[in-house]
Amino acid sequence: MTVTVSMTLNGKKVSADVEERTLLVSLLRDHLRQTGTHVGCDTSQCGACVVHVNDRSVKSCTMLASQVDGADVLTIEGLAKNGELHPMQEAFRDNHGLQCGFCTPGMVMSALDLVANNPDPSEREVREWLEGNLCRCTGYHNIVKSILAGAKAMRKGG
Amino acid sequence: MSATGIGAAVRRKEDYRFLTGNGRYLDDISLPNQSYAYFVRSPHAHATFTVGIEKAENAPGVIAVFTGADIVKAGLGGLICGWVITGKNGEPHKAPPHPLLAVDTVRHVGDPLAVVIAESYAQAKDAAETVEVDYQPKAAVTSPTAALDNSAPQVHADAPGNLCYDWEIGDKSATDAMFNKAHHVTKLELINNRLIPNAIEPRSAIGDYNSGTDEITLYTTSQNPHVARLVISAFVQLTPEHKLRVVAPDIGGGFGSKIFIYSEETVAAWAARELKRPVKWTAERSESFMTDAHGRDHVTHAELALDKSGKFLGMKVSTVANLGAYLSTFATCVPTYLYATLMQGQYTTEAIYCEVKAVFTHTTPVDALRGAGRPEATYVVERLVEQAAREMKMDASDLRKINFIPADAFPYQTQVALQYDSGNYAGSMDQALKLIDYKGFSKRKEQSKAEGKLRGVGFSAYIEACGIAPSAVVGSLGAGVGLYESAEIRFNPTGNVTVFTGSHSHGQGHETTFAQLVSDKLGVPFDNIDVVHGDTARIPFAMGTYGSRSLAVGGSAISKAIDKVIAKGRKIAAHTLEAAEEDIEFKDGNFTVKGTDRTMDIGAVAFAAYVPHNYPSDELEPGLDESAFYDPANFTFPAGTHACEVEVDPDTGVVDIVKWVAADDFGNIVNPMIVEGQVHGGVAHGIGQALLEGCQYAPDSGQLLTGSFMDYGMPRADVFPDIEVATQVTPCPHNPLGVKGCGEAGAIAAPAALVNAITDAIGASNITMPATPEKVWRALNAAG
C-alpha cells in the first residue's frame, strides 16, 4: 500500500507517494533525490543520516516517511544560502573537519542541534554529544574543533 | 611560499561539495531502468548446500535469480590473489579457488551463494528470503592457531592442514648465534587482534551494459579502478579490458578495504550484461561486517636478545597469520613482505629471523587494512623493546636511543631485505620527549596516585615502508603487477589545467594537494587547476591508492609530467621570443629570456600550443598535454615516535588517554593541515585497535559475534584526547618531491604506544588488545 507524504523540505513544499514501509532516509534519497543525507549502517548507530525534523535532529533511517507528513524537514542541502556556506559548514571547511565527507552531513546537522540548545558547548560536551555520529577518517579531532569554531561563529552572528 | 603552493595549509577544494550534500558517492548514483541486487549469504561458517530458486524466481518484482552454477555455466573465473609467496619448501602458496558465488560449499558466515535481482531493493530482499538453501553444516575453525591442529576442520581440500604457506626471512643461524651470546632475552606472546575496517560508506556497485558498443561500465567503491578492471577482465574474464570501464566516484573512506576486487561488484557487472539492465548493489552494514576484508589477526611469539649494555643483538619472531576462508586480492603479501621486512624497526639489531605460517580458517578473508603488516610489525618490535627496558631496568627512551640507527648511517641495509633511505630517529624521539614533558612524568604519576589513579607512559618508535614500490623489486618478491603510478597534465587552450592522476582520493585530499603541487611548480593559479581521478575512461592506466603511496608515487608522476610541460614550454617560448632554448628560464609561471624583460607566461605558451599560428611546427607537435609514469627507486620510510600517557582507574579498569603526542618524519610536506588530519585519523584507528576494537567469532559455530556497530567497538569522539602533532623533515632522497607518506603512520604507531602505557600504568608485562576495562581490571588484580 502506498501513502502520500507531504512536507516542507528545505523551505519548499514537496509531496511523494511511497510504500508504507518506506523510511524517511529512503524518501529523501530515493524518491526526492536529495542524496546529501547518507546511510552508513542498519542499526541507527552511525549518524550519517541525521536530518532535522521540526528543528530537532533525528536519524532519518529510524523514522518512517509517513511520520514526517506535515513536518518541516531540513537536510544538509538546505543549509547554504545563495552559495554561501552556513557558519557551521564554513567552520568544518576551515578546520579540516572532514576527509572523505561521508559522515559530514550527519555531523553538521547533529552539531547544529547541539548548538541550538547549547550555544557555547565545552569540548567535552561536543565529544559526548557526538556519541551517535561515527567517523572513521578524522579521529574526531578536527570535527570537535570545527564544531567549537562553528558555535563561536554562530554566537557572533546571532 | 605562496598562499596555495607547496607547504601551505590550503583549505580543500573538495570540501564545498561534501559540505553541501553535493558529493557523488556510489549509492547516490541511479541509472534509468536500474534493477537491484540482493545476495543470499550463508548463515553458517562451514556447510555444504543445495539451492532451490523456483519460489524466488516467481516472487513479485523478481527479474532473475543467479546461483554459483550460473556463474560456472557462464564461464567466468574466480577471484584471484595477486602476490605469490614462495614458502620455505620452495613452493608457491596454496591458492584454492575463490568462486564469485559458492557452488556447493560455503566457508564463512556471509559467503554469497546466490543473487536475487528485482525491480526494487525491497523486492529483491523479500525474494531472497524465499531462496531455499538446504545446508549441511560442518565443523568450523576460526582461530589461526587452532586451524593448524591435526584435528582441525579443513577449509579447502587442496590446502592440507589449512596451511597457505610457511615462509621465512632473515638469517636463522646468525640469529641463533646472537641469542647464544645474549646477556638477556625478552620474550612475549602477542596477539594482534582482528579488525573490521568499517569505512562509513558501505561498499556499493552498479553494473551498466551498453549493447550498442558491447561495453560494460562498472561503478564501484574502489581505491584502484584500473586494478579492478584488470582483474575482472584478465582473470574473471568477464570482458576484454577495452570493453570494461570502471568508475570509482567520491568514495566514503577505504582504509584498504576498497582495494580488493570482491564478488558483488563483479557479479553486478556480469548480471547487467545478462539482463541488459543496470544492476545496483549497496551493502547493508551487516554485509560490510561479514564481507569487507578484515585486517590483522596474528598470533606471535617474539624474542629479543640484548647484551649487557642493552644493545639489541638479535630478534626471533614466529607468527601465525589468519587469512580467512579465501585469499583476498593482496592477502598473501601482508603478513610477509609488508610485515616481516619491518622487524628491523629503527634499530641496529644485528641479526633477525622471522617465520610466518599463513592459514585458512572459516572466517571472512583478511587483507590489507590501514598500515597492513606494518602495525603488526611495530607492535612486535615496540612491545619487545619496552618490555626489555623494564626487565633490564633501563629507561625505555634511553634503551631505544642507544639502539637507534644513527642519522649518518643512511642508506642503511637492514637484516630483512629493505634498504632504509633516510631518517633521524633520535630527532623524533627527542621531539616526543619534549612534547610529552617526559621529565615531568614522575611528578604527574605521583599526582595521579594521590587521586587514586595509576598513570603510565608508553612509546612507539615506529617505521613503515611506504610508497610501494619499485616494480622490479616487488616483481622479484612475487607481485603479479608493477607498482608505478601515472599522471597527465593537460593544459586547455585558455590556460587552465586538468590533472589526471591514478591515485584515487577517498578522503586524502588529493584534489587539493596535487593542485598545490601543480600550482607551485607551474605558476598556474590554484583555482584554475582541477584534479581528475577514479575513472578508467579518463585517466591513464594506474595502480591506485594504498600503502601511503599517493604523493610519493602518484605525486612524483605528476612532478615528472610537470617537468615535461616545462621542457616543451621552453621550446615554444624560445621560438616565440626568438631566443635560444638554453637562454629561456622558467620561474613562477613565466618563461623569460635570461637577462632580459622578454617574457611569456605559461598561459600564453599554452595558447600558442593550441593555436599554433606562430609555432615551431617542424620540430614540435601542437598542444600542451604531457603524461608520465613514475616507478619508484625504493620504498620510502616515514618514521617517528609517538608517546602517550594514560590514567587507569584501578577500581574499574577504565583507561583514560590523558595525552598523545606524535613526532613524525614524513619528509617534505605539501599541505600541513591535511598531514595533521591524516595523523589524527591514523592514531584514532590505532587507539581503536588497542582499546576498543576486536572482531570476535564464536569458536565452535564460527558465528560473527561482532556483526554490527552495536557489538563492535567503533571509536567514538569521547574516547580521544587532544592529539598533538609535530613533524621534522628528513627529505626522501630518491623521489623528486622528497616526500614519504603519512596516511598510515598513526595506525602503525599507536597500538604499541598505548599498550606500553597501559602495561606501564598497571605493572603488567602484557595485556591483550583491545585493552577493555575488564581485561585491565583482571590484569591489575592478577598483577597486584
JSON list of N, CA and C in Angstrom, two decimals, chain B residues 31 49 65 133 143 186 193 284 331 399 410 427 463 489 498 518 561 574 579 585-586 606 616 631 649 661 715 740:
[
{"chain": "B", "resi": 31, "resn": "LEU", "atom": "N", "xyz": [20.70, 4.91, -12.19]},
{"chain": "B", "resi": 31, "resn": "LEU", "atom": "CA", "xyz": [20.64, 4.93, -13.64]},
{"chain": "B", "resi": 31, "resn": "LEU", "atom": "C", "xyz": [19.21, 4.59, -14.08]},
{"chain": "B", "resi": 49, "resn": "PHE", "atom": "N", "xyz": [25.85, -27.42, 0.60]},
{"chain": "B", "resi": 49, "resn": "PHE", "atom": "CA", "xyz": [24.46, -27.00, 0.40]},
{"chain": "B", "resi": 49, "resn": "PHE", "atom": "C", "xyz": [23.96, -27.35, -1.00]},
{"chain": "B", "resi": 65, "resn": "VAL", "atom": "N", "xyz": [17.24, -14.74, -10.77]},
{"chain": "B", "resi": 65, "resn": "VAL", "atom": "CA", "xyz": [17.98, -15.27, -9.62]},
{"chain": "B", "resi": 65, "resn": "VAL", "atom": "C", "xyz": [19.14, -16.07, -10.21]},
{"chain": "B", "resi": 133, "resn": "VAL", "atom": "N", "xyz": [17.66, -22.89, 0.60]},
{"chain": "B", "resi": 133, "resn": "VAL", "atom": "CA", "xyz": [19.01, -23.46, 0.69]},
{"chain": "B", "resi": 133, "resn": "VAL", "atom": "C", "xyz": [18.98, -24.57, 1.73]},
{"chain": "B", "resi": 143, "resn": "SER", "atom": "N", "xyz": [40.05, -19.82, 14.72]},
{"chain": "B", "resi": 143, "resn": "SER", "atom": "CA", "xyz": [41.32, -19.33, 15.28]},
{"chain": "B", "resi": 143, "resn": "SER", "atom": "C", "xyz": [42.48, -19.82, 14.41]},
{"chain": "B", "resi": 186, "resn": "THR", "atom": "N", "xyz": [64.30, -11.15, 26.16]},
{"chain": "B", "resi": 186, "resn": "THR", "atom": "CA", "xyz": [62.92, -10.79, 26.49]},
{"chain": "B", "resi": 186, "resn": "THR", "atom": "C", "xyz": [62.00, -11.56, 25.55]},
{"chain": "B", "resi": 193, "resn": "ASN", "atom": "N", "xyz": [45.01, -8.26, 17.27]},
{"chain": "B", "resi": 193, "resn": "ASN", "atom": "CA", "xyz": [43.57, -8.54, 17.15]},
{"chain": "B", "resi": 193, "resn": "ASN", "atom": "C", "xyz": [43.02, -8.24, 15.78]},
{"chain": "B", "resi": 284, "resn": "GLU", "atom": "N", "xyz": [24.44, -3.51, 2.99]},
{"chain": "B", "resi": 284, "resn": "GLU", "atom": "CA", "xyz": [23.96, -3.08, 4.30]},
{"chain": "B", "resi": 284, "resn": "GLU", "atom": "C", "xyz": [25.15, -3.23, 5.24]},
{"chain": "B", "resi": 331, "resn": "ALA", "atom": "N", "xyz": [46.17, -10.56, -0.05]},
{"chain": "B", "resi": 331, "resn": "ALA", "atom": "CA", "xyz": [46.26, -11.12, 1.29]},
{"chain": "B", "resi": 331, "resn": "ALA", "atom": "C", "xyz": [47.64, -11.68, 1.63]},
{"chain": "B", "resi": 399, "resn": "LEU", "atom": "N", "xyz": [66.96, 3.22, 26.26]},
{"chain": "B", "resi": 399, "resn": "LEU", "atom": "CA", "xyz": [67.26, 1.95, 25.61]},
{"chain": "B", "resi": 399, "resn": "LEU", "atom": "C", "xyz": [67.08, 2.09, 24.09]},
{"chain": "B", "resi": 410, "resn": "PHE", "atom": "N", "xyz": [72.79, 6.34, 6.89]},
{"chain": "B", "resi": 410, "resn": "PHE", "atom": "CA", "xyz": [71.93, 6.02, 5.74]},
{"chain": "B", "resi": 410, "resn": "PHE", "atom": "C", "xyz": [72.69, 6.18, 4.44]},
{"chain": "B", "resi": 427, "resn": "GLY", "atom": "N", "xyz": [66.08, 12.25, 16.57]},
{"chain": "B", "resi": 427, "resn": "GLY", "atom": "CA", "xyz": [65.45, 13.57, 16.48]},
{"chain": "B", "resi": 427, "resn": "GLY", "atom": "C", "xyz": [63.97, 13.51, 16.81]},
{"chain": "B", "resi": 463, "resn": "ILE", "atom": "N", "xyz": [58.50, 2.50, 12.35]},
{"chain": "B", "resi": 463, "resn": "ILE", "atom": "CA", "xyz": [58.95, 2.79, 10.98]},
{"chain": "B", "resi": 463, "resn": "ILE", "atom": "C", "xyz": [58.01, 2.06, 10.04]},
{"chain": "B", "resi": 489, "resn": "ILE", "atom": "N", "xyz": [49.11, 15.90, -17.33]},
{"chain": "B", "resi": 489, "resn": "ILE", "atom": "CA", "xyz": [48.79, 17.31, -17.12]},
{"chain": "B", "resi": 489, "resn": "ILE", "atom": "C", "xyz": [48.34, 17.88, -18.45]},
{"chain": "B", "resi": 498, "resn": "THR", "atom": "N", "xyz": [43.81, 20.63, -16.35]},
{"chain": "B", "resi": 498, "resn": "THR", "atom": "CA", "xyz": [43.22, 19.44, -15.75]},
{"chain": "B", "resi": 498, "resn": "THR", "atom": "C", "xyz": [44.34, 18.43, -15.51]},
{"chain": "B", "resi": 518, "resn": "VAL", "atom": "N", "xyz": [50.97, 21.37, -8.59]},
{"chain": "B", "resi": 518, "resn": "VAL", "atom": "CA", "xyz": [51.00, 21.87, -9.97]},
{"chain": "B", "resi": 518, "resn": "VAL", "atom": "C", "xyz": [51.04, 23.40, -9.97]},
{"chain": "B", "resi": 561, "resn": "ALA", "atom": "N", "xyz": [55.55, 14.76, -15.06]},
{"chain": "B", "resi": 561, "resn": "ALA", "atom": "CA", "xyz": [54.77, 15.38, -16.14]},
{"chain": "B", "resi": 561, "resn": "ALA", "atom": "C", "xyz": [54.97, 16.89, -16.16]},
{"chain": "B", "resi": 574, "resn": "ALA", "atom": "N", "xyz": [60.95, 29.80, -26.59]},
{"chain": "B", "resi": 574, "resn": "ALA", "atom": "CA", "xyz": [62.17, 30.16, -27.32]},
{"chain": "B", "resi": 574, "resn": "ALA", "atom": "C", "xyz": [61.82, 30.57, -28.76]},
{"chain": "B", "resi": 579, "resn": "ALA", "atom": "N", "xyz": [64.55, 33.37, -29.20]},
{"chain": "B", "resi": 579, "resn": "ALA", "atom": "CA", "xyz": [65.78, 33.21, -28.40]},
{"chain": "B", "resi": 579, "resn": "ALA", "atom": "C", "xyz": [66.20, 31.75, -28.47]},
{"chain": "B", "resi": 585, "resn": "GLU", "atom": "N", "xyz": [64.60, 30.89, -19.22]},
{"chain": "B", "resi": 585, "resn": "GLU", "atom": "CA", "xyz": [64.44, 30.48, -17.81]},
{"chain": "B", "resi": 585, "resn": "GLU", "atom": "C", "xyz": [62.97, 30.37, -17.49]},
{"chain": "B", "resi": 586, "resn": "PHE", "atom": "N", "xyz": [62.62, 29.38, -16.63]},
{"chain": "B", "resi": 586, "resn": "PHE", "atom": "CA", "xyz": [61.22, 29.27, -16.21]},
{"chain": "B", "resi": 586, "resn": "PHE", "atom": "C", "xyz": [61.14, 29.50, -14.72]},
{"chain": "B", "resi": 606, "resn": "ALA", "atom": "N", "xyz": [50.57, 28.04, -23.46]},
{"chain": "B", "resi": 606, "resn": "ALA", "atom": "CA", "xyz": [49.52, 27.05, -23.74]},
{"chain": "B", "resi": 606, "resn": "ALA", "atom": "C", "xyz": [48.68, 27.49, -24.92]},
{"chain": "B", "resi": 616, "resn": "PRO", "atom": "N", "xyz": [56.83, 26.41, -33.72]},
{"chain": "B", "resi": 616, "resn": "PRO", "atom": "CA", "xyz": [57.88, 25.60, -34.36]},
{"chain": "B", "resi": 616, "resn": "PRO", "atom": "C", "xyz": [57.34, 24.25, -34.82]},
{"chain": "B", "resi": 631, "resn": "ASP", "atom": "N", "xyz": [58.04, 5.06, -11.69]},
{"chain": "B", "resi": 631, "resn": "ASP", "atom": "CA", "xyz": [58.29, 3.82, -10.97]},
{"chain": "B", "resi": 631, "resn": "ASP", "atom": "C", "xyz": [59.33, 4.14, -9.91]},
{"chain": "B", "resi": 649, "resn": "ASP", "atom": "N", "xyz": [41.88, 3.75, 36.10]},
{"chain": "B", "resi": 649, "resn": "ASP", "atom": "CA", "xyz": [41.13, 3.70, 37.35]},
{"chain": "B", "resi": 649, "resn": "ASP", "atom": "C", "xyz": [41.20, 2.25, 37.86]},
{"chain": "B", "resi": 661, "resn": "VAL", "atom": "N", "xyz": [51.13, 12.46, 21.92]},
{"chain": "B", "resi": 661, "resn": "VAL", "atom": "CA", "xyz": [51.97, 13.29, 21.06]},
{"chain": "B", "resi": 661, "resn": "VAL", "atom": "C", "xyz": [52.53, 12.43, 19.92]},
{"chain": "B", "resi": 715, "resn": "PRO", "atom": "N", "xyz": [35.50, 3.36, 17.62]},
{"chain": "B", "resi": 715, "resn": "PRO", "atom": "CA", "xyz": [35.87, 4.53, 18.40]},
{"chain": "B", "resi": 715, "resn": "PRO", "atom": "C", "xyz": [34.90, 5.69, 18.17]},
{"chain": "B", "resi": 740, "resn": "LYS", "atom": "N", "xyz": [57.46, 11.33, 1.81]},
{"chain": "B", "resi": 740, "resn": "LYS", "atom": "CA", "xyz": [57.49, 9.94, 2.27]},
{"chain": "B", "resi": 740, "resn": "LYS", "atom": "C", "xyz": [56.11, 9.29, 2.40]}
]
